[in-house]
PDB file of C-alpha atoms in Angstrom:
ATOM      1  CA  MET X   1     121.201  78.899  32.210  1.00  0.00           C
ATOM      2  CA  LYS X   2     124.516  79.271  32.009  1.00  0.00           C
ATOM      3  CA  VAL X   3     126.556  76.590  30.524  1.00  0.00           C
ATOM      4  CA  ARG X   4     130.732  76.523  31.228  1.00  0.00           C
ATOM      5  CA  TRP X   5     131.367  74.753  28.042  1.00  0.00           C
ATOM      6  CA  SER X   6     134.860  74.197  28.764  1.00  0.00           C
ATOM      7  CA  SER X   7     133.242  72.619  32.061  1.00  0.00           C
ATOM      8  CA  THR X   8     130.927  70.152  30.247  1.00  0.00           C
ATOM      9  CA  TYR X   9     133.503  69.080  28.221  1.00  0.00           C
ATOM     10  CA  ASN X  10     135.808  68.019  30.578  1.00  0.00           C
ATOM     11  CA  MET X  11     133.363  66.202  32.614  1.00  0.00           C
ATOM     12  CA  LEU X  12     132.247  64.612  29.426  1.00  0.00           C
ATOM     13  CA  ALA X  13     135.363  63.353  28.306  1.00  0.00           C
ATOM     14  CA  ARG X  14     136.195  62.104  32.018  1.00  0.00           C
ATOM     15  CA  SER X  15     132.977  60.368  31.697  1.00  0.00           C
ATOM     16  CA  LEU X  16     134.192  58.457  28.311  1.00  0.00           C
ATOM     17  CA  LYS X  17     137.490  57.244  29.755  1.00  0.00           C
ATOM     18  CA  LEU X  18     135.503  55.956  32.636  1.00  0.00           C
ATOM     19  CA  LYS X  19     132.674  53.979  30.355  1.00  0.00           C
ATOM     20  CA  GLU X  20     133.373  50.826  31.474  1.00  0.00           C
ATOM     21  CA  PHE X  21     133.814  52.051  35.434  1.00  0.00           C
ATOM     22  CA  ILE X  22     130.684  53.954  35.331  1.00  0.00           C
ATOM     23  CA  ASP X  23     128.442  51.436  33.462  1.00  0.00           C
ATOM     24  CA  GLN X  24     129.912  48.799  36.448  1.00  0.00           C
ATOM     25  CA  PHE X  25     129.017  51.021  39.121  1.00  0.00           C
ATOM     26  CA  ILE X  26     124.961  50.830  38.103  1.00  0.00           C
ATOM     27  CA  PHE X  27     124.687  47.643  37.679  1.00  0.00           C
ATOM     28  CA  GLU X  28     126.642  46.629  41.052  1.00  0.00           C
ATOM     29  CA  THR X  29     124.740  49.488  42.410  1.00  0.00           C
ATOM     30  CA  ALA X  30     121.534  48.166  41.528  1.00  0.00           C
ATOM     31  CA  ARG X  31     122.104  44.509  41.816  1.00  0.00           C
ATOM     32  CA  ASP X  32     122.760  44.632  45.557  1.00  0.00           C
ATOM     33  CA  GLU X  33     119.432  47.122  46.046  1.00  0.00           C
ATOM     34  CA  VAL X  34     116.944  44.866  47.638  1.00  0.00           C
ATOM     35  CA  ASP X  35     113.994  47.164  46.921  1.00  0.00           C
ATOM     36  CA  GLN X  36     112.761  46.895  43.553  1.00  0.00           C
ATOM     37  CA  GLU X  37     111.331  50.000  42.687  1.00  0.00           C
ATOM     38  CA  LYS X  38     114.884  51.358  43.945  1.00  0.00           C
ATOM     39  CA  ARG X  39     116.795  48.580  41.710  1.00  0.00           C
ATOM     40  CA  GLN X  40     114.488  49.774  38.482  1.00  0.00           C
ATOM     41  CA  LYS X  41     115.423  53.426  39.035  1.00  0.00           C
ATOM     42  CA  ILE X  42     118.973  53.137  39.842  1.00  0.00           C
ATOM     43  CA  LYS X  43     118.867  50.487  36.192  1.00  0.00           C
ATOM     44  CA  ALA X  44     117.280  53.490  34.779  1.00  0.00           C
ATOM     45  CA  LEU X  45     120.676  55.428  35.425  1.00  0.00           C
ATOM     46  CA  ALA X  46     122.327  53.403  32.915  1.00  0.00           C
ATOM     47  CA  LEU X  47     123.045  54.946  30.049  1.00  0.00           C
ATOM     48  CA  SER X  48     122.232  52.779  26.554  1.00  0.00           C
ATOM     49  CA  ASP X  49     124.754  52.372  23.778  1.00  0.00           C
ATOM     50  CA  ASP X  50     122.915  55.666  21.404  1.00  0.00           C
ATOM     51  CA  GLU X  51     123.127  57.627  24.525  1.00  0.00           C
ATOM     52  CA  TRP X  52     127.362  56.735  24.882  1.00  0.00           C
ATOM     53  CA  LYS X  53     127.045  57.689  21.223  1.00  0.00           C
ATOM     54  CA  ARG X  54     125.022  60.851  22.063  1.00  0.00           C
ATOM     55  CA  VAL X  55     127.909  61.684  24.669  1.00  0.00           C
ATOM     56  CA  GLU X  56     130.238  61.349  22.529  1.00  0.00           C
ATOM     57  CA  LEU X  57     128.983  63.370  19.860  1.00  0.00           C
ATOM     58  CA  MET X  58     128.558  66.531  22.390  1.00  0.00           C
ATOM     59  CA  MET X  59     132.260  66.199  23.152  1.00  0.00           C
ATOM     60  CA  LYS X  60     133.294  66.565  19.833  1.00  0.00           C
ATOM     61  CA  LEU X  61     131.611  69.465  19.708  1.00  0.00           C
ATOM     62  CA  LEU X  62     132.159  71.227  22.861  1.00  0.00           C
ATOM     63  CA  GLN X  63     136.170  70.259  21.933  1.00  0.00           C
ATOM     64  CA  HIS X  64     135.722  73.419  19.882  1.00  0.00           C
ATOM     65  CA  ALA X  65     134.924  75.175  22.699  1.00  0.00           C
ATOM     66  CA  ASP X  66     137.555  74.362  24.595  1.00  0.00           C
ATOM     67  CA  ASP X  67     140.443  74.608  22.595  1.00  0.00           C
ATOM     68  CA  ALA X  68     138.960  78.417  21.909  1.00  0.00           C
ATOM     69  CA  GLN X  69     139.206  78.905  26.253  1.00  0.00           C
ATOM     70  CA  GLN X  70     142.779  77.420  26.083  1.00  0.00           C
ATOM     71  CA  ALA X  71     143.583  80.260  23.355  1.00  0.00           C
ATOM     72  CA  PHE X  72     142.426  82.592  26.029  1.00  0.00           C
ATOM     73  CA  SER X  73     144.037  81.384  28.672  1.00  0.00           C
ATOM     74  CA  TYR X  74     147.937  81.188  28.766  1.00  0.00           C
ATOM     75  CA  ASP X  75     149.930  81.432  32.146  1.00  0.00           C
ATOM     76  CA  SER X  76     153.289  82.516  30.487  1.00  0.00           C
ATOM     77  CA  LYS X  77     152.718  85.210  27.756  1.00  0.00           C
ATOM     78  CA  PRO X  78     149.421  87.391  26.856  1.00  0.00           C
ATOM     79  CA  CYS X  79     146.652  85.839  24.969  1.00  0.00           C
ATOM     80  CA  LEU X  80     144.463  88.544  24.176  1.00  0.00           C
ATOM     81  CA  HIS X  81     145.385  88.897  20.846  1.00  0.00           C
ATOM     82  CA  THR X  82     144.000  85.246  20.327  1.00  0.00           C
ATOM     83  CA  GLY X  83     140.760  85.734  21.467  1.00  0.00           C
ATOM     84  CA  ILE X  84     139.126  86.877  17.685  1.00  0.00           C
ATOM     85  CA  PRO X  85     140.501  84.297  16.022  1.00  0.00           C
ATOM     86  CA  ALA X  86     139.744  81.769  18.899  1.00  0.00           C
ATOM     87  CA  LEU X  87     136.088  83.042  18.686  1.00  0.00           C
ATOM     88  CA  GLU X  88     135.830  83.394  14.835  1.00  0.00           C
ATOM     89  CA  ALA X  89     137.282  79.503  15.098  1.00  0.00           C
ATOM     90  CA  LEU X  90     134.894  78.185  16.980  1.00  0.00           C
ATOM     91  CA  HIS X  91     131.920  80.075  15.442  1.00  0.00           C
ATOM     92  CA  THR X  92     132.980  78.415  11.901  1.00  0.00           C
ATOM     93  CA  ALA X  93     133.421  75.080  13.671  1.00  0.00           C
ATOM     94  CA  TRP X  94     129.937  74.776  14.880  1.00  0.00           C
ATOM     95  CA  LYS X  95     128.368  76.852  11.827  1.00  0.00           C
ATOM     96  CA  ASN X  96     129.958  73.926   9.787  1.00  0.00           C
ATOM     97  CA  ARG X  97     128.484  71.303  12.163  1.00  0.00           C
ATOM     98  CA  SER X  98     125.653  72.780  12.284  1.00  0.00           C
ATOM     99  CA  LYS X  99     125.097  71.905   8.537  1.00  0.00           C
ATOM    100  CA  ASN X 100     125.859  68.333   9.075  1.00  0.00           C
ATOM    101  CA  ALA X 101     123.800  65.529   9.759  1.00  0.00           C
ATOM    102  CA  LYS X 102     124.772  63.787  12.564  1.00  0.00           C
ATOM    103  CA  PHE X 103     124.867  66.635  14.551  1.00  0.00           C
ATOM    104  CA  ASN X 104     121.237  67.474  13.720  1.00  0.00           C
ATOM    105  CA  MET X 105     120.217  66.782  17.742  1.00  0.00           C
ATOM    106  CA  PHE X 106     122.435  69.367  18.561  1.00  0.00           C
ATOM    107  CA  SER X 107     120.742  72.205  16.109  1.00  0.00           C
ATOM    108  CA  ASP X 108     119.126  74.286  18.900  1.00  0.00           C
ATOM    109  CA  ALA X 109     122.493  74.262  20.858  1.00  0.00           C
ATOM    110  CA  LEU X 110     124.438  74.766  18.219  1.00  0.00           C
ATOM    111  CA  GLU X 111     122.852  78.135  17.295  1.00  0.00           C
ATOM    112  CA  ALA X 112     122.069  78.982  20.827  1.00  0.00           C
ATOM    113  CA  GLY X 113     125.943  78.719  20.967  1.00  0.00           C
ATOM    114  CA  MET X 114     126.702  80.919  18.124  1.00  0.00           C
ATOM    115  CA  LYS X 115     124.460  83.579  19.275  1.00  0.00           C
ATOM    116  CA  LYS X 116     126.483  83.697  22.336  1.00  0.00           C
ATOM    117  CA  ILE X 117     129.855  83.749  20.544  1.00  0.00           C
ATOM    118  CA  GLU X 118     128.742  86.580  18.067  1.00  0.00           C
ATOM    119  CA  GLU X 119     127.472  88.742  21.190  1.00  0.00           C
ATOM    120  CA  TYR X 120     130.882  88.715  22.457  1.00  0.00           C
ATOM    121  CA  TYR X 121     132.042  89.030  18.908  1.00  0.00           C
ATOM    122  CA  GLU X 122     130.000  92.313  19.159  1.00  0.00           C
ATOM    123  CA  LYS X 123     131.642  92.930  22.494  1.00  0.00           C
ATOM    124  CA  THR X 124     135.032  93.324  20.646  1.00  0.00           C
ATOM    125  CA  ALA X 125     133.988  96.020  18.439  1.00  0.00           C
ATOM    126  CA  THR X 126     133.916  98.239  21.073  1.00  0.00           C
ATOM    127  CA  THR X 127     137.071  97.626  23.123  1.00  0.00           C
ATOM    128  CA  HIS X 128     139.542  99.998  23.013  1.00  0.00           C
ATOM    129  CA  ALA X 129     141.965  96.891  24.067  1.00  0.00           C
ATOM    130  CA  TYR X 130     141.777  94.918  20.877  1.00  0.00           C
ATOM    131  CA  THR X 131     143.094  98.048  18.876  1.00  0.00           C
ATOM    132  CA  PHE X 132     146.416  97.569  20.365  1.00  0.00           C
ATOM    133  CA  VAL X 133     146.536  93.752  21.524  1.00  0.00           C
ATOM    134  CA  MET X 134     146.061  92.740  17.712  1.00  0.00           C
ATOM    135  CA  HIS X 135     149.569  90.806  17.383  1.00  0.00           C
ATOM    136  CA  GLU X 136     151.545  89.108  20.027  1.00  0.00           C
ATOM    137  CA  SER X 137     154.181  91.730  19.047  1.00  0.00           C
ATOM    138  CA  PHE X 138     153.275  94.249  21.129  1.00  0.00           C
TER     139      PHE X 138
END
């Protein structure tokens, strides 16, 4: 399954900003539903406090991926030289968090993410562009 880290980060960040409204929307939608079976299904969509905490933790992990993507995404200047440092910073951040007990529930995802970063990093070894663009002064 393809995952767009920055898109997922932005979605989670937005949902946390709108948490109160999301909860209210689910509550009101369920309240207004006359069919009991449908009402229960709607209520089940509400996230628990623990689930909202997981959203926060996931967002903290994905913040690093978004930061890395932004390093690749300048509009006003060349940015190829920021690629390797951004990949290294992302890998380091996720490796450090994979050792932190509060991120244990994400250990498989962190391992998969670090493996993907390593694949990207390996591709830079055979890309001649990095030979010429390792500093923004070039």
